[in-house]
C-alpha cells in the first residue's frame, strides 16, 4: 500500500497480495491487459482493489491457455469468457488431434525402424488436413471414372464411398496404412491400372450389362474358384475346364484374362486391405487365391 491514505497499491504490493511476480504484472500491464489505476507523483504505477480482481481474472484465463489478445478482448467487453472458451476448446481439440497423430507416427517409426527420409514422408502425409486427405482419394476416383458414363454405378459408388480419412485418434497401424495408401493411389502405374479396369467395365456395360453385373461376376468367381480350391483342383488340370466353363460360358476368355489382370491383381488386393485398416473395419477378404486360381487357369489355356 501507499502511505497517502488512498488505499492504492504499488506494483510490489500488488505482487505480494496476489502471489504473482512483479515482472509478470509489469508485463501484463505493459501489454495493456492491466492498466494502472493511477500513477504516483514519481510516475510509479498504482493499482486499486478492482485491479486485484482484474489481475485474478487475467491469471485464470492465462492458466487456461488463452493468449493475451483474447484476454484483452474479454476485459474490454469485446467478447465474453464463454465465447473465448468455446473458441479455445476448438483450438485444443485440433491440438489434441495433432498430438495423437504425432504419437501414432512416432510409434510407427519406432516399430518399423524407419529412416530419416521415411519418417519425413510419413509425417508429411499423416499431417495433411482432412480436406487434403479427402482430395487425394477423391481425385484418384475422379480420374479413374472421368468420362466413363457407362461404368457400373455400383462400382463407382463403392469407390467413392472408400474416400477414407484417418480417425481422430489413429493407431500406428492406421497411420502406417494411410501412408501406404496415399502413396499407392498417387502412383502413376497403379492409377493407370485402375483406369484401365474402369474402361473395361464401361466397355462391358456398353454391351448391355445390367447394374451390379460386375459385382455379381466377382461373387460368382469367388464361389466357383473357392470350391475348386477346396476340392484341390489345379488350375492347369483338365478338371479346371468345367469350372471355367461354368463361370464364363462362351465369353471371350482372352478378354476376361486381360480384365482380371487389370482389376484383381495383388496391388488392387493390397488397396482393399489398406482401406479396411484405415477405416478400422477389420480385414476385408481380398480373395487373392480365388482370383489367382482363375487367372492361372486362363493363362494355362492361353499358352502363357
PDB file of C-alpha atoms in Angstrom, residues 2-291:
ATOM      1  CA  UNK A   2       0.966   3.599  -0.331  1.00  0.00           C
ATOM      2  CA  UNK A   3       1.057   5.719   2.777  1.00  0.00           C
ATOM      3  CA  UNK A   4      -1.075   8.571   1.421  1.00  0.00           C
ATOM      4  CA  UNK A   5      -4.387   7.138   2.625  1.00  0.00           C
ATOM      5  CA  UNK A   6      -5.728   6.421  -0.864  1.00  0.00           C
ATOM      6  CA  UNK A   7      -5.699   2.654  -0.476  1.00  0.00           C
ATOM      7  CA  UNK A   8      -3.841   2.297  -3.767  1.00  0.00           C
ATOM      8  CA  UNK A   9      -1.120  -0.314  -4.158  1.00  0.00           C
ATOM      9  CA  UNK A  10       2.264  -0.170  -5.791  1.00  0.00           C
ATOM     10  CA  UNK A  11       3.179  -2.945  -8.171  1.00  0.00           C
ATOM     11  CA  UNK A  12       5.239  -4.542  -5.401  1.00  0.00           C
ATOM     12  CA  UNK A  13       2.290  -4.550  -3.019  1.00  0.00           C
ATOM     13  CA  UNK A  14       0.059  -5.983  -5.739  1.00  0.00           C
ATOM     14  CA  UNK A  15       2.596  -8.755  -6.307  1.00  0.00           C
ATOM     15  CA  UNK A  16       2.634  -9.625  -2.596  1.00  0.00           C
ATOM     16  CA  UNK A  17      -1.172  -9.620  -2.475  1.00  0.00           C
ATOM     17  CA  UNK A  18      -1.650 -11.907  -5.469  1.00  0.00           C
ATOM     18  CA  UNK A  19       1.469 -14.049  -5.252  1.00  0.00           C
ATOM     19  CA  UNK A  20       2.484 -13.088  -8.794  1.00  0.00           C
ATOM     20  CA  UNK A  21       5.898 -11.719  -9.638  1.00  0.00           C
ATOM     21  CA  UNK A  22       6.471  -8.036 -10.250  1.00  0.00           C
ATOM     22  CA  UNK A  23       7.896  -8.944 -13.627  1.00  0.00           C
ATOM     23  CA  UNK A  24       4.711 -10.763 -14.696  1.00  0.00           C
ATOM     24  CA  UNK A  25       2.428  -7.959 -13.516  1.00  0.00           C
ATOM     25  CA  UNK A  26       4.572  -5.342 -15.228  1.00  0.00           C
ATOM     26  CA  UNK A  27       4.488  -7.344 -18.486  1.00  0.00           C
ATOM     27  CA  UNK A  28       0.698  -7.692 -18.427  1.00  0.00           C
ATOM     28  CA  UNK A  29       0.401  -4.023 -17.610  1.00  0.00           C
ATOM     29  CA  UNK A  30       2.741  -3.059 -20.471  1.00  0.00           C
ATOM     30  CA  UNK A  31       0.670  -5.192 -22.837  1.00  0.00           C
ATOM     31  CA  UNK A  32      -2.498  -3.292 -21.908  1.00  0.00           C
ATOM     32  CA  UNK A  33      -4.240  -6.105 -20.041  1.00  0.00           C
ATOM     33  CA  UNK A  34      -3.815  -4.443 -16.622  1.00  0.00           C
ATOM     34  CA  UNK A  35      -3.639  -0.660 -16.951  1.00  0.00           C
ATOM     35  CA  UNK A  36      -2.712   1.106 -13.684  1.00  0.00           C
ATOM     36  CA  UNK A  37      -5.486   2.908 -11.826  1.00  0.00           C
ATOM     37  CA  UNK A  38      -3.213   5.926 -11.377  1.00  0.00           C
ATOM     38  CA  UNK A  39       0.407   6.952 -11.063  1.00  0.00           C
ATOM     39  CA  UNK A  40       2.280   8.386  -8.137  1.00  0.00           C
ATOM     40  CA  UNK A  41       3.964  11.783  -8.134  1.00  0.00           C
ATOM     41  CA  UNK A  42       7.137   9.947  -9.032  1.00  0.00           C
ATOM     42  CA  UNK A  43       5.495   8.193 -12.010  1.00  0.00           C
ATOM     43  CA  UNK A  44       5.101   4.775 -10.385  1.00  0.00           C
ATOM     44  CA  UNK A  45       2.062   2.675 -11.233  1.00  0.00           C
ATOM     45  CA  UNK A  46      -0.666   2.391  -8.660  1.00  0.00           C
ATOM     46  CA  UNK A  47      -3.458  -0.174  -8.529  1.00  0.00           C
ATOM     47  CA  UNK A  48      -6.746  -0.390  -6.673  1.00  0.00           C
ATOM     48  CA  UNK A  49      -8.969  -3.228  -5.404  1.00  0.00           C
ATOM     49  CA  UNK A  50     -10.561  -3.593  -8.832  1.00  0.00           C
ATOM     50  CA  UNK A  51      -7.078  -4.181 -10.225  1.00  0.00           C
ATOM     51  CA  UNK A  52      -6.723  -7.165  -7.908  1.00  0.00           C
ATOM     52  CA  UNK A  53      -9.940  -8.718  -9.268  1.00  0.00           C
ATOM     53  CA  UNK A  54      -8.876  -7.948 -12.837  1.00  0.00           C
ATOM     54  CA  UNK A  55      -5.484  -9.500 -12.214  1.00  0.00           C
ATOM     55  CA  UNK A  56      -7.058 -12.692 -10.849  1.00  0.00           C
ATOM     56  CA  UNK A  57      -9.189 -12.985 -13.987  1.00  0.00           C
ATOM     57  CA  UNK A  58      -6.138 -12.463 -16.203  1.00  0.00           C
ATOM     58  CA  UNK A  59      -4.243 -15.142 -14.294  1.00  0.00           C
ATOM     59  CA  UNK A  60      -7.148 -17.590 -14.609  1.00  0.00           C
ATOM     60  CA  UNK A  61      -7.537 -17.045 -18.358  1.00  0.00           C
ATOM     61  CA  UNK A  62      -3.798 -17.338 -18.922  1.00  0.00           C
ATOM     62  CA  UNK A  63      -3.634 -20.564 -16.909  1.00  0.00           C
ATOM     63  CA  UNK A  64      -6.391 -21.918 -19.165  1.00  0.00           C
ATOM     64  CA  UNK A  65      -4.110 -21.246 -22.101  1.00  0.00           C
ATOM     65  CA  UNK A  66      -5.687 -18.111 -23.587  1.00  0.00           C
ATOM     66  CA  UNK A  67      -3.387 -15.643 -25.298  1.00  0.00           C
ATOM     67  CA  UNK A  68      -3.119 -12.037 -24.172  1.00  0.00           C
ATOM     68  CA  UNK A  69      -5.031 -10.820 -27.244  1.00  0.00           C
ATOM     69  CA  UNK A  70      -8.025 -12.927 -26.227  1.00  0.00           C
ATOM     70  CA  UNK A  71      -7.662 -11.807 -22.600  1.00  0.00           C
ATOM     71  CA  UNK A  72      -7.657  -8.150 -23.632  1.00  0.00           C
ATOM     72  CA  UNK A  73     -10.793  -8.639 -25.732  1.00  0.00           C
ATOM     73  CA  UNK A  74     -12.585 -10.222 -22.766  1.00  0.00           C
ATOM     74  CA  UNK A  75     -11.535  -7.442 -20.427  1.00  0.00           C
ATOM     75  CA  UNK A  76     -12.544  -4.791 -22.965  1.00  0.00           C
ATOM     76  CA  UNK A  77     -16.010  -6.324 -23.301  1.00  0.00           C
ATOM     77  CA  UNK A  78     -15.455  -7.150 -26.989  1.00  0.00           C
ATOM     78  CA  UNK A  79     -16.238 -10.799 -26.329  1.00  0.00           C
ATOM     79  CA  UNK A  80     -17.377 -12.969 -23.441  1.00  0.00           C
ATOM     80  CA  UNK A  81     -15.462 -15.535 -21.461  1.00  0.00           C
ATOM     81  CA  UNK A  82     -17.880 -18.195 -22.766  1.00  0.00           C
ATOM     82  CA  UNK A  83     -17.220 -17.260 -26.382  1.00  0.00           C
ATOM     83  CA  UNK A  84     -13.476 -17.263 -25.892  1.00  0.00           C
ATOM     84  CA  UNK A  85     -13.678 -20.563 -24.025  1.00  0.00           C
ATOM     85  CA  UNK A  86     -15.628 -22.168 -26.885  1.00  0.00           C
ATOM     86  CA  UNK A  87     -13.054 -20.991 -29.413  1.00  0.00           C
ATOM     87  CA  UNK A  88     -10.265 -22.237 -27.179  1.00  0.00           C
ATOM     88  CA  UNK A  89     -11.911 -25.652 -26.876  1.00  0.00           C
ATOM     89  CA  UNK A  90     -11.915 -25.932 -30.673  1.00  0.00           C
ATOM     90  CA  UNK A  91      -8.257 -24.971 -30.792  1.00  0.00           C
ATOM     91  CA  UNK A  92      -7.411 -27.501 -28.089  1.00  0.00           C
ATOM     92  CA  UNK A  93      -9.322 -30.215 -29.949  1.00  0.00           C
ATOM     93  CA  UNK A  94      -7.216 -29.528 -33.036  1.00  0.00           C
ATOM     94  CA  UNK A  95      -4.066 -29.613 -30.940  1.00  0.00           C
ATOM     95  CA  UNK A  96      -5.097 -32.903 -29.326  1.00  0.00           C
ATOM     96  CA  UNK A  97      -5.758 -34.443 -32.761  1.00  0.00           C
ATOM     97  CA  UNK A  98      -2.346 -33.258 -33.901  1.00  0.00           C
ATOM     98  CA  UNK A  99      -0.690 -34.774 -30.826  1.00  0.00           C
ATOM     99  CA  UNK A 100      -2.472 -38.071 -31.426  1.00  0.00           C
ATOM    100  CA  UNK A 101      -1.174 -38.167 -34.991  1.00  0.00           C
ATOM    101  CA  UNK A 102       2.311 -37.320 -33.707  1.00  0.00           C
ATOM    102  CA  UNK A 103       2.108 -40.173 -31.204  1.00  0.00           C
ATOM    103  CA  UNK A 104       0.942 -42.612 -33.877  1.00  0.00           C
ATOM    104  CA  UNK A 105       3.663 -41.530 -36.324  1.00  0.00           C
ATOM    105  CA  UNK A 106       6.390 -41.881 -33.697  1.00  0.00           C
ATOM    106  CA  UNK A 107       5.068 -45.304 -32.672  1.00  0.00           C
ATOM    107  CA  UNK A 108       5.151 -46.409 -36.302  1.00  0.00           C
ATOM    108  CA  UNK A 109       8.659 -45.035 -36.801  1.00  0.00           C
ATOM    109  CA  UNK A 110       9.869 -46.841 -33.685  1.00  0.00           C
ATOM    110  CA  UNK A 111       8.238 -50.108 -34.707  1.00  0.00           C
ATOM    111  CA  UNK A 112       9.476 -50.019 -38.288  1.00  0.00           C
ATOM    112  CA  UNK A 113      12.917 -48.588 -37.586  1.00  0.00           C
ATOM    113  CA  UNK A 114      12.244 -46.025 -40.301  1.00  0.00           C
ATOM    114  CA  UNK A 115      14.985 -43.980 -41.924  1.00  0.00           C
ATOM    115  CA  UNK A 116      15.014 -40.184 -41.687  1.00  0.00           C
ATOM    116  CA  UNK A 117      13.587 -39.946 -45.215  1.00  0.00           C
ATOM    117  CA  UNK A 118      10.768 -42.393 -44.452  1.00  0.00           C
ATOM    118  CA  UNK A 119       9.990 -40.576 -41.225  1.00  0.00           C
ATOM    119  CA  UNK A 120       9.749 -37.240 -43.044  1.00  0.00           C
ATOM    120  CA  UNK A 121       7.405 -38.662 -45.685  1.00  0.00           C
ATOM    121  CA  UNK A 122       5.262 -40.425 -43.106  1.00  0.00           C
ATOM    122  CA  UNK A 123       4.917 -37.294 -41.005  1.00  0.00           C
ATOM    123  CA  UNK A 124       4.084 -35.138 -44.048  1.00  0.00           C
ATOM    124  CA  UNK A 125       1.374 -37.468 -45.340  1.00  0.00           C
ATOM    125  CA  UNK A 126      -0.135 -38.123 -41.907  1.00  0.00           C
ATOM    126  CA  UNK A 127      -0.326 -34.409 -41.105  1.00  0.00           C
ATOM    127  CA  UNK A 128      -2.253 -33.462 -44.215  1.00  0.00           C
ATOM    128  CA  UNK A 129      -5.501 -31.811 -43.290  1.00  0.00           C
ATOM    129  CA  UNK A 130      -8.683 -33.866 -43.508  1.00  0.00           C
ATOM    130  CA  UNK A 131      -9.646 -31.869 -46.618  1.00  0.00           C
ATOM    131  CA  UNK A 132      -6.290 -32.610 -48.248  1.00  0.00           C
ATOM    132  CA  UNK A 133      -6.564 -36.309 -47.452  1.00  0.00           C
ATOM    133  CA  UNK A 134     -10.072 -36.423 -48.952  1.00  0.00           C
ATOM    134  CA  UNK A 135      -8.836 -34.569 -52.015  1.00  0.00           C
ATOM    135  CA  UNK A 136      -6.159 -37.203 -52.656  1.00  0.00           C
ATOM    136  CA  UNK A 137      -8.717 -40.007 -52.566  1.00  0.00           C
ATOM    137  CA  UNK A 138     -11.420 -38.137 -54.487  1.00  0.00           C
ATOM    138  CA  UNK A 139      -9.015 -37.114 -57.262  1.00  0.00           C
ATOM    139  CA  UNK A 140      -7.964 -40.751 -57.603  1.00  0.00           C
ATOM    140  CA  UNK A 141     -11.575 -41.917 -58.040  1.00  0.00           C
ATOM    141  CA  UNK A 142     -12.460 -38.977 -60.324  1.00  0.00           C
ATOM    142  CA  UNK A 143      -9.544 -39.760 -62.621  1.00  0.00           C
ATOM    143  CA  UNK A 144     -10.470 -43.429 -62.621  1.00  0.00           C
ATOM    144  CA  UNK A 145     -14.008 -42.795 -63.901  1.00  0.00           C
ATOM    145  CA  UNK A 146     -13.622 -39.491 -65.772  1.00  0.00           C
ATOM    146  CA  UNK A 147     -15.718 -39.569 -68.938  1.00  0.00           C
ATOM    147  CA  UNK A 148     -16.870 -43.152 -68.372  1.00  0.00           C
ATOM    148  CA  UNK A 149     -20.582 -42.558 -68.027  1.00  0.00           C
ATOM    149  CA  UNK A 150     -21.431 -46.190 -68.763  1.00  0.00           C
ATOM    150  CA  UNK A 151     -19.293 -47.624 -65.940  1.00  0.00           C
ATOM    151  CA  UNK A 152     -21.233 -49.734 -63.442  1.00  0.00           C
ATOM    152  CA  UNK A 153     -22.846 -47.305 -60.936  1.00  0.00           C
ATOM    153  CA  UNK A 154     -22.375 -49.776 -58.108  1.00  0.00           C
ATOM    154  CA  UNK A 155     -18.623 -49.823 -58.716  1.00  0.00           C
ATOM    155  CA  UNK A 156     -18.437 -46.018 -58.880  1.00  0.00           C
ATOM    156  CA  UNK A 157     -20.452 -45.654 -55.679  1.00  0.00           C
ATOM    157  CA  UNK A 158     -18.297 -48.146 -53.821  1.00  0.00           C
ATOM    158  CA  UNK A 159     -15.108 -46.429 -54.922  1.00  0.00           C
ATOM    159  CA  UNK A 160     -16.388 -43.010 -53.860  1.00  0.00           C
ATOM    160  CA  UNK A 161     -17.505 -44.404 -50.512  1.00  0.00           C
ATOM    161  CA  UNK A 162     -13.928 -45.577 -49.988  1.00  0.00           C
ATOM    162  CA  UNK A 163     -12.580 -42.000 -49.817  1.00  0.00           C
ATOM    163  CA  UNK A 164     -11.372 -42.749 -46.296  1.00  0.00           C
ATOM    164  CA  UNK A 165      -9.745 -40.462 -43.765  1.00  0.00           C
ATOM    165  CA  UNK A 166      -7.701 -41.053 -40.634  1.00  0.00           C
ATOM    166  CA  UNK A 167      -9.775 -41.204 -37.442  1.00  0.00           C
ATOM    167  CA  UNK A 168      -9.212 -38.545 -34.784  1.00  0.00           C
ATOM    168  CA  UNK A 169      -7.220 -40.986 -32.664  1.00  0.00           C
ATOM    169  CA  UNK A 170      -5.406 -43.191 -35.190  1.00  0.00           C
ATOM    170  CA  UNK A 171      -3.447 -46.258 -34.221  1.00  0.00           C
ATOM    171  CA  UNK A 172       0.114 -46.657 -35.504  1.00  0.00           C
ATOM    172  CA  UNK A 173      -1.214 -49.335 -37.865  1.00  0.00           C
ATOM    173  CA  UNK A 174      -3.773 -46.901 -39.309  1.00  0.00           C
ATOM    174  CA  UNK A 175      -1.131 -44.219 -39.845  1.00  0.00           C
ATOM    175  CA  UNK A 176       1.101 -46.798 -41.495  1.00  0.00           C
ATOM    176  CA  UNK A 177      -1.759 -47.970 -43.731  1.00  0.00           C
ATOM    177  CA  UNK A 178      -2.801 -44.430 -44.641  1.00  0.00           C
ATOM    178  CA  UNK A 179       0.746 -43.501 -45.692  1.00  0.00           C
ATOM    179  CA  UNK A 180       0.999 -46.602 -47.883  1.00  0.00           C
ATOM    180  CA  UNK A 181      -2.487 -45.976 -49.291  1.00  0.00           C
ATOM    181  CA  UNK A 182      -1.699 -42.340 -50.127  1.00  0.00           C
ATOM    182  CA  UNK A 183       1.477 -43.404 -51.898  1.00  0.00           C
ATOM    183  CA  UNK A 184      -0.372 -46.156 -53.773  1.00  0.00           C
ATOM    184  CA  UNK A 185      -3.238 -44.017 -55.123  1.00  0.00           C
ATOM    185  CA  UNK A 186      -0.753 -41.359 -56.269  1.00  0.00           C
ATOM    186  CA  UNK A 187       1.413 -43.901 -58.096  1.00  0.00           C
ATOM    187  CA  UNK A 188       1.009 -43.372 -61.886  1.00  0.00           C
ATOM    188  CA  UNK A 189       1.233 -47.092 -62.669  1.00  0.00           C
ATOM    189  CA  UNK A 190      -1.469 -48.005 -60.176  1.00  0.00           C
ATOM    190  CA  UNK A 191      -3.696 -45.179 -61.366  1.00  0.00           C
ATOM    191  CA  UNK A 192      -3.241 -46.377 -64.949  1.00  0.00           C
ATOM    192  CA  UNK A 193      -4.119 -49.935 -63.909  1.00  0.00           C
ATOM    193  CA  UNK A 194      -7.293 -48.811 -62.152  1.00  0.00           C
ATOM    194  CA  UNK A 195      -8.235 -46.542 -65.044  1.00  0.00           C
ATOM    195  CA  UNK A 196      -7.872 -49.478 -67.425  1.00  0.00           C
ATOM    196  CA  UNK A 197     -10.114 -51.569 -65.193  1.00  0.00           C
ATOM    197  CA  UNK A 198     -12.742 -48.814 -65.235  1.00  0.00           C
ATOM    198  CA  UNK A 199     -12.521 -48.548 -69.031  1.00  0.00           C
ATOM    199  CA  UNK A 200     -13.042 -52.282 -69.374  1.00  0.00           C
ATOM    200  CA  UNK A 201     -16.034 -52.040 -67.045  1.00  0.00           C
ATOM    201  CA  UNK A 202     -17.557 -49.207 -69.073  1.00  0.00           C
ATOM    202  CA  UNK A 203     -16.998 -51.085 -72.329  1.00  0.00           C
ATOM    203  CA  UNK A 204     -18.655 -54.212 -70.963  1.00  0.00           C
ATOM    204  CA  UNK A 205     -21.688 -52.252 -69.810  1.00  0.00           C
ATOM    205  CA  UNK A 206     -21.866 -50.775 -73.276  1.00  0.00           C
ATOM    206  CA  UNK A 207     -22.804 -54.251 -74.486  1.00  0.00           C
ATOM    207  CA  UNK A 208     -25.908 -54.259 -72.292  1.00  0.00           C
ATOM    208  CA  UNK A 209     -24.670 -55.438 -68.885  1.00  0.00           C
ATOM    209  CA  UNK A 210     -27.023 -54.585 -66.038  1.00  0.00           C
ATOM    210  CA  UNK A 211     -26.208 -52.501 -62.976  1.00  0.00           C
ATOM    211  CA  UNK A 212     -24.222 -54.524 -60.472  1.00  0.00           C
ATOM    212  CA  UNK A 213     -23.187 -57.148 -63.023  1.00  0.00           C
ATOM    213  CA  UNK A 214     -19.532 -56.581 -62.159  1.00  0.00           C
ATOM    214  CA  UNK A 215     -20.186 -57.326 -58.504  1.00  0.00           C
ATOM    215  CA  UNK A 216     -22.231 -60.393 -59.389  1.00  0.00           C
ATOM    216  CA  UNK A 217     -19.406 -61.764 -61.565  1.00  0.00           C
ATOM    217  CA  UNK A 218     -16.836 -61.228 -58.793  1.00  0.00           C
ATOM    218  CA  UNK A 219     -19.013 -63.026 -56.250  1.00  0.00           C
ATOM    219  CA  UNK A 220     -19.618 -65.887 -58.678  1.00  0.00           C
ATOM    220  CA  UNK A 221     -15.873 -66.167 -59.384  1.00  0.00           C
ATOM    221  CA  UNK A 222     -15.047 -66.348 -55.680  1.00  0.00           C
ATOM    222  CA  UNK A 223     -17.707 -69.010 -55.155  1.00  0.00           C
ATOM    223  CA  UNK A 224     -16.634 -71.282 -58.001  1.00  0.00           C
ATOM    224  CA  UNK A 225     -12.882 -70.831 -57.636  1.00  0.00           C
ATOM    225  CA  UNK A 226     -13.132 -71.239 -53.872  1.00  0.00           C
ATOM    226  CA  UNK A 227     -14.927 -74.543 -54.367  1.00  0.00           C
ATOM    227  CA  UNK A 228     -12.234 -75.668 -56.841  1.00  0.00           C
ATOM    228  CA  UNK A 229      -9.525 -74.798 -54.324  1.00  0.00           C
ATOM    229  CA  UNK A 230     -11.305 -76.732 -51.600  1.00  0.00           C
ATOM    230  CA  UNK A 231     -11.503 -79.751 -53.908  1.00  0.00           C
ATOM    231  CA  UNK A 232      -7.800 -79.478 -54.721  1.00  0.00           C
ATOM    232  CA  UNK A 233      -8.352 -78.849 -58.438  1.00  0.00           C
ATOM    233  CA  UNK A 234      -5.164 -77.485 -60.016  1.00  0.00           C
ATOM    234  CA  UNK A 235      -5.624 -74.566 -62.463  1.00  0.00           C
ATOM    235  CA  UNK A 236      -3.784 -76.420 -65.240  1.00  0.00           C
ATOM    236  CA  UNK A 237      -5.665 -79.695 -64.755  1.00  0.00           C
ATOM    237  CA  UNK A 238      -8.456 -80.925 -67.057  1.00  0.00           C
ATOM    238  CA  UNK A 239     -10.825 -80.685 -64.081  1.00  0.00           C
ATOM    239  CA  UNK A 240     -10.446 -76.908 -64.129  1.00  0.00           C
ATOM    240  CA  UNK A 241     -12.118 -76.628 -67.536  1.00  0.00           C
ATOM    241  CA  UNK A 242     -15.700 -77.229 -66.311  1.00  0.00           C
ATOM    242  CA  UNK A 243     -15.171 -74.593 -63.638  1.00  0.00           C
ATOM    243  CA  UNK A 244     -14.132 -72.019 -66.239  1.00  0.00           C
ATOM    244  CA  UNK A 245     -16.992 -73.005 -68.488  1.00  0.00           C
ATOM    245  CA  UNK A 246     -19.466 -72.636 -65.635  1.00  0.00           C
ATOM    246  CA  UNK A 247     -18.060 -69.202 -64.794  1.00  0.00           C
ATOM    247  CA  UNK A 248     -17.525 -67.757 -68.279  1.00  0.00           C
ATOM    248  CA  UNK A 249     -19.796 -69.637 -70.650  1.00  0.00           C
ATOM    249  CA  UNK A 250     -18.845 -68.699 -74.208  1.00  0.00           C
ATOM    250  CA  UNK A 251     -17.308 -65.344 -73.218  1.00  0.00           C
ATOM    251  CA  UNK A 252     -14.004 -64.399 -74.898  1.00  0.00           C
ATOM    252  CA  UNK A 253     -11.518 -65.838 -72.416  1.00  0.00           C
ATOM    253  CA  UNK A 254      -8.611 -63.765 -73.636  1.00  0.00           C
ATOM    254  CA  UNK A 255     -10.606 -60.600 -72.937  1.00  0.00           C
ATOM    255  CA  UNK A 256     -11.574 -61.864 -69.487  1.00  0.00           C
ATOM    256  CA  UNK A 257      -7.928 -62.601 -68.702  1.00  0.00           C
ATOM    257  CA  UNK A 258      -6.894 -59.070 -69.615  1.00  0.00           C
ATOM    258  CA  UNK A 259      -9.652 -57.653 -67.438  1.00  0.00           C
ATOM    259  CA  UNK A 260      -8.797 -59.845 -64.466  1.00  0.00           C
ATOM    260  CA  UNK A 261      -5.144 -58.855 -64.647  1.00  0.00           C
ATOM    261  CA  UNK A 262      -6.167 -55.192 -64.601  1.00  0.00           C
ATOM    262  CA  UNK A 263      -8.837 -55.300 -61.922  1.00  0.00           C
ATOM    263  CA  UNK A 264      -7.847 -58.034 -59.474  1.00  0.00           C
ATOM    264  CA  UNK A 265      -4.061 -58.058 -59.168  1.00  0.00           C
ATOM    265  CA  UNK A 266      -2.001 -58.041 -55.997  1.00  0.00           C
ATOM    266  CA  UNK A 267      -1.886 -54.236 -55.854  1.00  0.00           C
ATOM    267  CA  UNK A 268      -5.667 -53.986 -56.044  1.00  0.00           C
ATOM    268  CA  UNK A 269      -5.943 -56.551 -53.272  1.00  0.00           C
ATOM    269  CA  UNK A 270      -3.472 -54.528 -51.218  1.00  0.00           C
ATOM    270  CA  UNK A 271      -5.544 -51.390 -51.875  1.00  0.00           C
ATOM    271  CA  UNK A 272      -8.597 -53.103 -50.382  1.00  0.00           C
ATOM    272  CA  UNK A 273      -6.620 -54.284 -47.366  1.00  0.00           C
ATOM    273  CA  UNK A 274      -5.261 -50.789 -46.687  1.00  0.00           C
ATOM    274  CA  UNK A 275      -8.733 -49.250 -46.943  1.00  0.00           C
ATOM    275  CA  UNK A 276     -10.046 -51.692 -44.362  1.00  0.00           C
ATOM    276  CA  UNK A 277      -7.173 -50.951 -41.973  1.00  0.00           C
ATOM    277  CA  UNK A 278      -7.586 -47.174 -42.206  1.00  0.00           C
ATOM    278  CA  UNK A 279     -11.350 -47.449 -41.721  1.00  0.00           C
ATOM    279  CA  UNK A 280     -10.883 -49.764 -38.764  1.00  0.00           C
ATOM    280  CA  UNK A 281     -13.447 -52.208 -40.149  1.00  0.00           C
ATOM    281  CA  UNK A 282     -11.217 -55.229 -39.901  1.00  0.00           C
ATOM    282  CA  UNK A 283      -9.662 -57.092 -42.829  1.00  0.00           C
ATOM    283  CA  UNK A 284     -11.731 -57.323 -45.968  1.00  0.00           C
ATOM    284  CA  UNK A 285     -11.227 -60.580 -47.854  1.00  0.00           C
ATOM    285  CA  UNK A 286      -9.130 -59.787 -50.922  1.00  0.00           C
ATOM    286  CA  UNK A 287      -9.743 -63.273 -52.354  1.00  0.00           C
ATOM    287  CA  UNK A 288      -6.224 -63.361 -53.771  1.00  0.00           C
ATOM    288  CA  UNK A 289      -6.246 -67.157 -54.041  1.00  0.00           C
ATOM    289  CA  UNK A 290      -9.578 -67.363 -55.852  1.00  0.00           C
ATOM    290  CA  UNK A 291      -8.742 -64.716 -58.455  1.00  0.00           C
TER     291      UNK A 291
END
